[in-house]
PDB file of C-alpha atoms in Angstrom:
ATOM      1  CA  MET A   2       0.000   0.000   0.000  1.00 47.00           C
ATOM      2  CA  LYS A   3       2.846   2.410   0.931  1.00 41.00           C
ATOM      3  CA  THR A   4       4.672   1.601  -2.340  1.00 45.00           C
ATOM      4  CA  THR A   5       1.542   2.301  -4.438  1.00 47.00           C
ATOM      5  CA  LEU A   6       0.991   5.648  -2.643  1.00 43.00           C
ATOM      6  CA  LEU A   7       4.641   6.668  -3.158  1.00 43.00           C
ATOM      7  CA  ILE A   8       4.458   5.893  -6.910  1.00 44.00           C
ATOM      8  CA  ALA A   9       1.256   7.934  -7.212  1.00 46.00           C
ATOM      9  CA  LEU A  10       2.841  10.937  -5.463  1.00 43.00           C
ATOM     10  CA  VAL A  11       5.975  10.839  -7.643  1.00 42.00           C
ATOM     11  CA  SER A  12       3.890  10.555 -10.822  1.00 48.00           C
ATOM     12  CA  THR A  13       1.748  13.521  -9.784  1.00 48.00           C
ATOM     13  CA  SER A  14       4.875  15.604  -9.031  1.00 47.00           C
ATOM     14  CA  ILE A  15       6.396  14.850 -12.440  1.00 44.00           C
ATOM     15  CA  PHE A  16       3.099  15.657 -14.190  1.00 45.00           C
ATOM     16  CA  VAL A  17       2.793  19.020 -12.393  1.00 42.00           C
ATOM     17  CA  SER A  18       6.415  19.950 -13.178  1.00 46.00           C
ATOM     18  CA  CYS A  19       6.034  19.118 -16.839  1.00 47.00           C
ATOM     19  CA  GLY A  20       2.746  20.948 -17.050  1.00 48.00           C
ATOM     20  CA  ASN A  21       4.137  24.277 -15.844  1.00 47.00           C
ATOM     21  CA  ASP A  22       4.747  26.674 -18.706  1.00 48.00           C
ATOM     22  CA  ASN A  23       8.043  28.532 -18.800  1.00 49.00           C
ATOM     23  CA  THR A  24       7.106  32.179 -18.271  1.00 48.00           C
ATOM     24  CA  HIS A  25      10.614  33.431 -19.064  1.00 47.00           C
ATOM     25  CA  LYS A  26      10.770  34.559 -22.726  1.00 51.00           C
ATOM     26  CA  GLY A  27      14.528  35.332 -22.899  1.00 52.00           C
ATOM     27  CA  LYS A  28      16.986  33.577 -25.149  1.00 54.00           C
ATOM     28  CA  PRO A  29      18.606  30.375 -23.884  1.00 56.00           C
ATOM     29  CA  ILE A  30      22.222  30.555 -22.655  1.00 50.00           C
ATOM     30  CA  VAL A  31      24.641  29.553 -25.367  1.00 53.00           C
ATOM     31  CA  MET A  32      27.967  28.159 -24.224  1.00 48.00           C
ATOM     32  CA  GLY A  33      30.789  30.436 -25.328  1.00 49.00           C
ATOM     33  CA  ASP A  34      28.494  33.389 -26.017  1.00 53.00           C
ATOM     34  CA  PRO A  35      29.099  36.021 -23.263  1.00 50.00           C
ATOM     35  CA  SER A  36      26.093  38.093 -24.378  1.00 53.00           C
ATOM     36  CA  THR A  37      23.732  35.392 -23.070  1.00 51.00           C
ATOM     37  CA  ILE A  38      25.352  35.113 -19.609  1.00 47.00           C
ATOM     38  CA  VAL A  39      24.077  37.289 -16.745  1.00 50.00           C
ATOM     39  CA  THR A  40      26.693  38.491 -14.256  1.00 47.00           C
ATOM     40  CA  GLU A  41      25.481  39.632 -10.811  1.00 45.00           C
ATOM     41  CA  VAL A  42      26.965  43.009  -9.781  1.00 45.00           C
ATOM     42  CA  ASP A  43      24.768  43.982  -6.810  1.00 48.00           C
ATOM     43  CA  SER A  44      26.981  43.688  -3.695  1.00 43.00           C
ATOM     44  CA  GLN A  45      24.092  42.628  -1.445  1.00 43.00           C
ATOM     45  CA  TYR A  46      23.771  39.377  -3.405  1.00 43.00           C
ATOM     46  CA  LEU A  47      27.515  38.749  -3.532  1.00 42.00           C
ATOM     47  CA  LYS A  48      28.124  38.552   0.229  1.00 41.00           C
ATOM     48  CA  ASN A  49      29.487  35.329   1.728  1.00 40.00           C
ATOM     49  CA  PHE A  50      27.400  34.326   4.733  1.00 38.00           C
ATOM     50  CA  THR A  51      29.294  31.119   5.561  1.00 37.00           C
ATOM     51  CA  ASP A  52      32.746  30.546   7.034  1.00 37.00           C
ATOM     52  CA  ASP A  53      35.402  29.220   4.701  1.00 36.00           C
ATOM     53  CA  ILE A  54      36.345  25.707   5.786  1.00 35.00           C
ATOM     54  CA  SER A  55      40.098  26.104   6.063  1.00 37.00           C
ATOM     55  CA  PRO A  56      42.844  26.124   8.724  1.00 40.00           C
ATOM     56  CA  VAL A  57      42.963  29.928   8.486  1.00 40.00           C
ATOM     57  CA  ASN A  58      39.706  30.142  10.432  1.00 45.00           C
ATOM     58  CA  LYS A  59      41.146  28.198  13.349  1.00 45.00           C
ATOM     59  CA  LYS A  60      42.568  31.408  14.797  1.00 45.00           C
ATOM     60  CA  SER A  61      39.242  33.249  14.568  1.00 46.00           C
ATOM     61  CA  SER A  62      37.365  30.254  16.041  1.00 49.00           C
ATOM     62  CA  GLU A  63      39.710  30.006  19.010  1.00 50.00           C
ATOM     63  CA  GLY A  64      39.467  33.753  19.492  1.00 51.00           C
ATOM     64  CA  ALA A  65      35.665  33.584  19.472  1.00 54.00           C
ATOM     65  CA  ILE A  66      35.683  30.798  22.083  1.00 46.00           C
ATOM     66  CA  THR A  67      38.088  32.753  24.282  1.00 49.00           C
ATOM     67  CA  LYS A  68      35.937  35.879  24.007  1.00 51.00           C
ATOM     68  CA  MET A  69      32.863  33.871  24.993  1.00 52.00           C
ATOM     69  CA  MET A  70      34.643  32.362  28.027  1.00 48.00           C
ATOM     70  CA  VAL A  71      35.816  35.813  29.154  1.00 48.00           C
ATOM     71  CA  GLN A  72      32.244  37.090  28.882  1.00 48.00           C
ATOM     72  CA  VAL A  73      31.028  34.174  31.030  1.00 47.00           C
ATOM     73  CA  ASP A  74      33.732  34.873  33.615  1.00 48.00           C
ATOM     74  CA  SER A  75      32.833  38.567  33.592  1.00 46.00           C
ATOM     75  CA  ALA A  76      29.170  37.758  34.202  1.00 44.00           C
ATOM     76  CA  ASN A  77      30.085  35.478  37.111  1.00 54.00           C
ATOM     77  CA  ALA A  78      32.403  38.127  38.549  1.00 49.00           C
ATOM     78  CA  SER A  79      29.612  40.715  38.339  1.00 47.00           C
ATOM     79  CA  LYS A  80      27.267  38.415  40.269  1.00 48.00           C
ATOM     80  CA  LYS A  81      29.914  37.901  42.947  1.00 55.00           C
ATOM     81  CA  ILE A  82      30.599  41.622  43.292  1.00 53.00           C
ATOM     82  CA  ASN A  83      26.898  42.502  43.516  1.00 51.00           C
ATOM     83  CA  ALA A  84      26.359  39.804  46.160  1.00 49.00           C
ATOM     84  CA  GLU A  85      29.044  41.234  48.438  1.00 53.00           C
ATOM     85  CA  ASN A  86      28.252  43.599  51.269  1.00 45.00           C
ATOM     86  CA  VAL A  87      28.799  47.320  50.788  1.00 40.00           C
ATOM     87  CA  ALA A  88      31.242  47.358  53.708  1.00 45.00           C
ATOM     88  CA  VAL A  89      34.057  45.412  52.040  1.00 66.00           C
ATOM     89  CA  LYS A  90      37.534  45.035  53.519  1.00 75.00           C
ATOM     90  CA  PRO A  91      40.251  47.478  52.395  1.00 83.00           C
ATOM     91  CA  MET A  92      42.583  46.288  49.645  1.00 89.00           C
ATOM     92  CA  ASN A  93      46.214  45.713  50.518  1.00 90.00           C
ATOM     93  CA  GLY A  94      48.684  45.465  47.667  1.00 94.00           C
ATOM     94  CA  PHE A  95      50.754  47.334  45.124  1.00 97.00           C
ATOM     95  CA  THR A  96      49.691  50.993  44.958  1.00 97.00           C
ATOM     96  CA  ILE A  97      50.247  53.452  42.104  1.00 97.00           C
ATOM     97  CA  ASN A  98      49.897  57.121  42.995  1.00 97.00           C
ATOM     98  CA  PHE A  99      48.984  59.035  39.858  1.00 97.00           C
ATOM     99  CA  ASN A 100      48.397  62.779  40.104  1.00 96.00           C
ATOM    100  CA  GLU A 101      44.676  62.342  39.300  1.00 97.00           C
ATOM    101  CA  CYS A 102      43.950  59.032  41.031  1.00 97.00           C
ATOM    102  CA  VAL A 103      45.268  56.095  43.060  1.00 97.00           C
ATOM    103  CA  VAL A 104      45.179  52.499  41.793  1.00 97.00           C
ATOM    104  CA  VAL A 105      45.553  49.527  44.155  1.00 97.00           C
ATOM    105  CA  PHE A 106      46.231  45.960  42.935  1.00 97.00           C
ATOM    106  CA  ASP A 107      45.170  43.639  45.742  1.00 95.00           C
ATOM    107  CA  GLY A 108      47.856  41.181  46.861  1.00 94.00           C
ATOM    108  CA  MET A 109      50.317  42.303  44.182  1.00 96.00           C
ATOM    109  CA  LEU A 110      54.027  42.907  44.717  1.00 96.00           C
ATOM    110  CA  ALA A 111      56.029  44.718  42.033  1.00 97.00           C
ATOM    111  CA  HIS A 112      58.778  47.190  41.299  1.00 96.00           C
ATOM    112  CA  ALA A 113      59.168  49.896  38.635  1.00 95.00           C
ATOM    113  CA  LEU A 114      60.749  48.864  35.360  1.00 87.00           C
ATOM    114  CA  ASN A 115      62.477  52.245  35.264  1.00 90.00           C
ATOM    115  CA  ASN A 116      63.766  53.731  38.525  1.00 88.00           C
ATOM    116  CA  ASN A 117      63.247  57.240  37.137  1.00 92.00           C
ATOM    117  CA  GLN A 118      59.551  56.641  36.458  1.00 95.00           C
ATOM    118  CA  ASP A 119      57.380  59.331  38.075  1.00 95.00           C
ATOM    119  CA  GLU A 120      53.747  58.232  38.201  1.00 96.00           C
ATOM    120  CA  ARG A 121      52.561  61.719  39.149  1.00 94.00           C
ATOM    121  CA  THR A 122      53.460  63.093  35.709  1.00 94.00           C
ATOM    122  CA  LEU A 123      52.766  60.055  33.492  1.00 96.00           C
ATOM    123  CA  ASN A 124      49.748  58.439  31.875  1.00 97.00           C
ATOM    124  CA  SER A 125      51.568  55.192  31.013  1.00 97.00           C
ATOM    125  CA  VAL A 126      53.656  53.212  33.535  1.00 97.00           C
ATOM    126  CA  SER A 127      55.425  49.816  33.607  1.00 97.00           C
ATOM    127  CA  TYR A 128      56.390  47.435  36.401  1.00 97.00           C
ATOM    128  CA  VAL A 129      57.858  43.986  36.953  1.00 97.00           C
ATOM    129  CA  LYS A 130      55.721  41.581  38.970  1.00 96.00           C
ATOM    130  CA  ASP A 131      57.443  40.223  42.084  1.00 96.00           C
ATOM    131  CA  GLY A 132      54.514  38.372  43.636  1.00 95.00           C
ATOM    132  CA  GLY A 133      50.757  37.883  43.657  1.00 94.00           C
ATOM    133  CA  GLU A 134      48.237  36.550  41.117  1.00 91.00           C
ATOM    134  CA  LEU A 135      47.450  38.245  37.815  1.00 91.00           C
ATOM    135  CA  PHE A 136      44.211  36.306  37.280  1.00 91.00           C
ATOM    136  CA  ASN A 137      40.967  36.933  39.210  1.00 90.00           C
ATOM    137  CA  MET A 138      42.690  39.747  41.054  1.00 92.00           C
ATOM    138  CA  ASN A 139      40.799  42.657  42.598  1.00 93.00           C
ATOM    139  CA  LEU A 140      41.797  46.241  41.892  1.00 95.00           C
ATOM    140  CA  GLU A 141      40.498  49.542  43.183  1.00 96.00           C
ATOM    141  CA  ILE A 142      40.597  53.020  41.646  1.00 97.00           C
ATOM    142  CA  LYS A 143      40.299  56.013  43.950  1.00 96.00           C
ATOM    143  CA  GLY A 144      39.666  59.612  42.920  1.00 97.00           C
ATOM    144  CA  LEU A 145      37.780  59.120  39.624  1.00 97.00           C
ATOM    145  CA  ASN A 146      34.122  59.041  38.623  1.00 96.00           C
ATOM    146  CA  GLU A 147      32.400  57.023  35.871  1.00 96.00           C
ATOM    147  CA  ILE A 148      35.232  54.501  35.887  1.00 97.00           C
ATOM    148  CA  ARG A 149      35.717  51.833  33.233  1.00 96.00           C
ATOM    149  CA  VAL A 150      38.600  49.340  33.160  1.00 97.00           C
ATOM    150  CA  GLU A 151      39.892  47.170  30.306  1.00 97.00           C
ATOM    151  CA  GLU A 152      42.544  44.469  30.372  1.00 96.00           C
ATOM    152  CA  ARG A 153      44.563  42.485  27.844  1.00 95.00           C
ATOM    153  CA  ILE A 154      47.216  39.776  28.076  1.00 95.00           C
ATOM    154  CA  ILE A 155      50.438  39.298  26.104  1.00 95.00           C
ATOM    155  CA  THR A 156      51.544  35.669  25.864  1.00 94.00           C
ATOM    156  CA  LYS A 157      54.397  33.511  24.556  1.00 94.00           C
ATOM    157  CA  VAL A 158      54.777  29.757  24.068  1.00 91.00           C
ATOM    158  CA  SER A 159      57.266  27.749  26.107  1.00 88.00           C
ATOM    159  CA  ILE A 160      58.339  24.099  26.196  1.00 85.00           C
ATOM    160  CA  SER A 161      59.308  22.421  29.445  1.00 78.00           C
ATOM    161  CA  ASN A 162      61.146  19.257  30.353  1.00 75.00           C
ATOM    162  CA  GLU A 163      61.913  17.880  33.807  1.00 72.00           C
ATOM    163  CA  GLU A 164      64.570  20.522  34.486  1.00 74.00           C
ATOM    164  CA  ASN A 165      64.160  23.573  32.246  1.00 79.00           C
ATOM    165  CA  THR A 166      61.619  25.792  30.520  1.00 84.00           C
ATOM    166  CA  TYR A 167      62.433  27.318  27.135  1.00 86.00           C
ATOM    167  CA  ILE A 168      60.591  30.365  25.772  1.00 91.00           C
ATOM    168  CA  LEU A 169      60.137  30.018  21.991  1.00 89.00           C
ATOM    169  CA  ASN A 170      60.843  33.617  21.010  1.00 90.00           C
ATOM    170  CA  ASP A 171      60.803  32.761  17.292  1.00 89.00           C
ATOM    171  CA  LEU A 172      57.026  32.212  17.592  1.00 89.00           C
ATOM    172  CA  HIS A 173      56.797  35.873  18.678  1.00 89.00           C
ATOM    173  CA  LYS A 174      54.074  36.988  21.080  1.00 93.00           C
ATOM    174  CA  PHE A 175      50.289  37.063  21.028  1.00 94.00           C
ATOM    175  CA  ILE A 176      48.388  40.171  22.150  1.00 94.00           C
ATOM    176  CA  SER A 177      44.790  39.536  23.187  1.00 93.00           C
ATOM    177  CA  PRO A 178      41.904  41.952  22.533  1.00 92.00           C
ATOM    178  CA  TRP A 179      40.958  44.439  25.218  1.00 95.00           C
ATOM    179  CA  TYR A 180      38.369  42.936  27.593  1.00 93.00           C
ATOM    180  CA  ASN A 181      36.035  45.025  29.751  1.00 93.00           C
ATOM    181  CA  LEU A 182      36.331  44.117  33.431  1.00 93.00           C
ATOM    182  CA  ALA A 183      33.391  43.446  35.696  1.00 91.00           C
ATOM    183  CA  GLY A 184      33.131  45.982  38.478  1.00 90.00           C
ATOM    184  CA  LYS A 185      31.007  47.777  41.010  1.00 88.00           C
ATOM    185  CA  GLU A 186      31.559  51.468  41.775  1.00 88.00           C
ATOM    186  CA  ASN A 187      35.373  51.744  41.948  1.00 94.00           C
ATOM    187  CA  ARG A 188      36.298  48.053  42.374  1.00 93.00           C
ATOM    188  CA  PHE A 189      36.974  45.637  39.519  1.00 94.00           C
ATOM    189  CA  VAL A 190      37.950  41.999  38.999  1.00 92.00           C
ATOM    190  CA  SER A 191      40.778  41.010  36.672  1.00 93.00           C
ATOM    191  CA  ILE A 192      40.073  38.413  33.956  1.00 91.00           C
ATOM    192  CA  SER A 193      40.698  34.695  34.561  1.00 87.00           C
ATOM    193  CA  ASN A 194      43.034  32.255  32.831  1.00 84.00           C
ATOM    194  CA  ASN A 195      40.233  31.489  30.328  1.00 82.00           C
ATOM    195  CA  SER A 196      41.497  34.556  28.463  1.00 77.00           C
ATOM    196  CA  VAL A 197      44.849  32.910  27.669  1.00 85.00           C
ATOM    197  CA  GLU A 198      45.410  32.040  24.000  1.00 87.00           C
ATOM    198  CA  PHE A 199      48.017  32.068  21.240  1.00 88.00           C
ATOM    199  CA  PHE A 200      48.401  31.854  17.466  1.00 85.00           C
ATOM    200  CA  PRO A 201      47.736  28.472  15.836  1.00 85.00           C
ATOM    201  CA  PHE A 202      50.932  26.900  14.518  1.00 80.00           C
ATOM    202  CA  ASP A 203      51.879  23.674  12.787  1.00 80.00           C
ATOM    203  CA  LYS A 204      54.307  21.041  14.017  1.00 80.00           C
ATOM    204  CA  ALA A 205      57.084  22.050  11.623  1.00 84.00           C
ATOM    205  CA  LYS A 206      57.033  25.669  12.817  1.00 86.00           C
ATOM    206  CA  LEU A 207      57.094  24.527  16.449  1.00 86.00           C
ATOM    207  CA  LYS A 208      60.090  22.252  15.837  1.00 84.00           C
ATOM    208  CA  ASN A 209      62.035  24.938  14.011  1.00 87.00           C
ATOM    209  CA  ALA A 210      61.391  27.532  16.724  1.00 88.00           C
ATOM    210  CA  PHE A 211      62.377  25.066  19.445  1.00 85.00           C
ATOM    211  CA  ASP A 212      65.516  23.945  17.605  1.00 83.00           C
ATOM    212  CA  ARG A 213      66.683  27.531  17.035  1.00 86.00           C
ATOM    213  CA  GLU A 214      66.028  28.527  20.656  1.00 87.00           C
ATOM    214  CA  LEU A 215      68.049  25.644  22.092  1.00 82.00           C
ATOM    215  CA  ARG A 216      70.927  26.078  19.676  1.00 82.00           C
ATOM    216  CA  LYS A 217      71.135  29.750  20.678  1.00 86.00           C
ATOM    217  CA  LYS A 218      71.588  28.524  24.241  1.00 82.00           C
ATOM    218  CA  LYS A 219      74.127  25.917  23.085  1.00 81.00           C
ATOM    219  CA  ILE A 220      72.110  23.030  24.510  1.00 79.00           C
ATOM    220  CA  VAL A 221      73.578  19.602  23.761  1.00 79.00           C
ATOM    221  CA  ASN A 222      72.028  17.569  20.932  1.00 80.00           C
ATOM    222  CA  SER A 223      70.908  14.771  23.254  1.00 79.00           C
ATOM    223  CA  GLU A 224      68.588  17.132  25.174  1.00 77.00           C
ATOM    224  CA  ILE A 225      67.308  18.701  21.953  1.00 78.00           C
ATOM    225  CA  ASN A 226      66.468  15.293  20.486  1.00 81.00           C
ATOM    226  CA  ALA A 227      64.800  14.142  23.709  1.00 80.00           C
ATOM    227  CA  ILE A 228      62.324  17.034  23.679  1.00 78.00           C
ATOM    228  CA  LEU A 229      61.823  16.819  19.908  1.00 80.00           C
ATOM    229  CA  LYS A 230      60.479  13.307  20.463  1.00 81.00           C
ATOM    230  CA  LYS A 231      57.992  14.673  23.005  1.00 78.00           C
ATOM    231  CA  ILE A 232      56.552  17.219  20.589  1.00 80.00           C
ATOM    232  CA  GLU A 233      55.957  14.704  17.786  1.00 79.00           C
ATOM    233  CA  LYS A 234      52.244  14.500  18.639  1.00 76.00           C
ATOM    234  CA  VAL A 235      51.725  18.179  19.478  1.00 79.00           C
ATOM    235  CA  GLY A 236      48.846  19.654  17.496  1.00 74.00           C
ATOM    236  CA  SER A 237      48.142  22.800  19.503  1.00 77.00           C
ATOM    237  CA  TYR A 238      49.748  25.169  21.986  1.00 80.00           C
ATOM    238  CA  SER A 239      47.615  23.531  24.692  1.00 78.00           C
ATOM    239  CA  ASP A 240      49.268  20.109  24.218  1.00 80.00           C
ATOM    240  CA  GLU A 241      52.095  18.938  26.478  1.00 81.00           C
ATOM    241  CA  PRO A 242      54.950  19.800  26.712  1.00 81.00           C
ATOM    242  CA  CYS A 243      53.859  23.188  25.299  1.00 84.00           C
ATOM    243  CA  LYS A 244      52.672  25.825  27.704  1.00 87.00           C
ATOM    244  CA  ILE A 245      51.323  29.349  27.366  1.00 90.00           C
ATOM    245  CA  THR A 246      53.466  31.758  29.358  1.00 91.00           C
ATOM    246  CA  ILE A 247      52.224  35.177  30.444  1.00 93.00           C
ATOM    247  CA  ALA A 248      54.739  37.786  29.275  1.00 94.00           C
ATOM    248  CA  SER A 249      52.813  40.938  30.273  1.00 96.00           C
ATOM    249  CA  VAL A 250      49.400  42.133  31.407  1.00 96.00           C
ATOM    250  CA  GLN A 251      48.036  45.600  30.681  1.00 97.00           C
ATOM    251  CA  TRP A 252      45.175  47.559  32.218  1.00 98.00           C
ATOM    252  CA  ARG A 253      43.558  50.604  30.655  1.00 98.00           C
ATOM    253  CA  ILE A 254      41.650  52.862  33.077  1.00 98.00           C
ATOM    254  CA  PHE A 255      39.099  55.458  31.968  1.00 98.00           C
ATOM    255  CA  GLY A 256      37.323  57.956  34.205  1.00 97.00           C
ATOM    256  CA  LEU A 257      36.430  61.560  34.972  1.00 97.00           C
ATOM    257  CA  LYS A 258      38.227  63.956  37.313  1.00 96.00           C
ATOM    258  CA  ASP A 259      36.432  67.274  37.885  1.00 95.00           C
ATOM    259  CA  GLY A 260      34.687  66.812  34.541  1.00 94.00           C
ATOM    260  CA  LYS A 261      37.949  66.100  32.700  1.00 97.00           C
ATOM    261  CA  LYS A 262      38.521  62.765  30.923  1.00 97.00           C
ATOM    262  CA  ILE A 263      41.366  60.717  32.392  1.00 97.00           C
ATOM    263  CA  GLN A 264      43.058  57.674  30.832  1.00 97.00           C
ATOM    264  CA  LYS A 265      45.873  55.594  32.342  1.00 98.00           C
ATOM    265  CA  LEU A 266      47.802  52.585  31.007  1.00 98.00           C
ATOM    266  CA  ILE A 267      49.443  50.200  33.476  1.00 98.00           C
ATOM    267  CA  GLN A 268      51.640  47.254  32.485  1.00 97.00           C
ATOM    268  CA  PHE A 269      53.041  44.436  34.608  1.00 97.00           C
ATOM    269  CA  ASP A 270      55.788  42.298  33.067  1.00 96.00           C
ATOM    270  CA  ASN A 271      56.040  38.709  34.255  1.00 93.00           C
ATOM    271  CA  PRO A 272      59.655  37.646  34.878  1.00 88.00           C
ATOM    272  CA  LEU A 273      60.451  34.835  32.404  1.00 77.00           C
TER     273      LEU A 273
END
């Protein structure tokens, strides 16, 4: 019964298709005759709405995932901040005394990259981290109104064995986008390690960068070969023995002081 019904439906479909008159009265396309071929020129119909399936998009895909994870972390941090009591404990950590404001990084220890650096006259300052955590860290800005804080991370790739860690400088460094930090009034929460990422690279590029780095350091061939065997199956910077190393973290602070716009850039370098 099902077979008979299917045949009847197919026959009806073919009959209807054949019975439809062609309402287009133009000439048929003739192969090799460009006058009979229509070329679309309207840009709205020439847009590509699908991703190209190629390794090039791996970087953008990983970046999109990282951005999503940072947004999730930011939402969770906002919930935590809003759930806290108004009477929060004072922050105790590294303090930067700008002329217009004071910035405190809770639990952070650091020293100035340049001993002649005078924060009172500068809008951009740099330090070397001596202690404390860069991720999920609280910071406080005093003296500004309508405060907004952004953060980004600069990373490198390293390879470790049982004794040493080698920074692969030939792979250069990755600079993340600026991420808005969750905050309440004048207190903010630094991004988590979900924001850590790097460029995609293939195995050959990894091997070459590793080989060059170790030969610069005059490492013996036996150690080079031992680690080269370990990276045979590496397909991503997240695979052992590869590791993402934080080179620097930057914060960008925006606010108002007596109606005047204020912007400060703060960088902490991580000793490598």
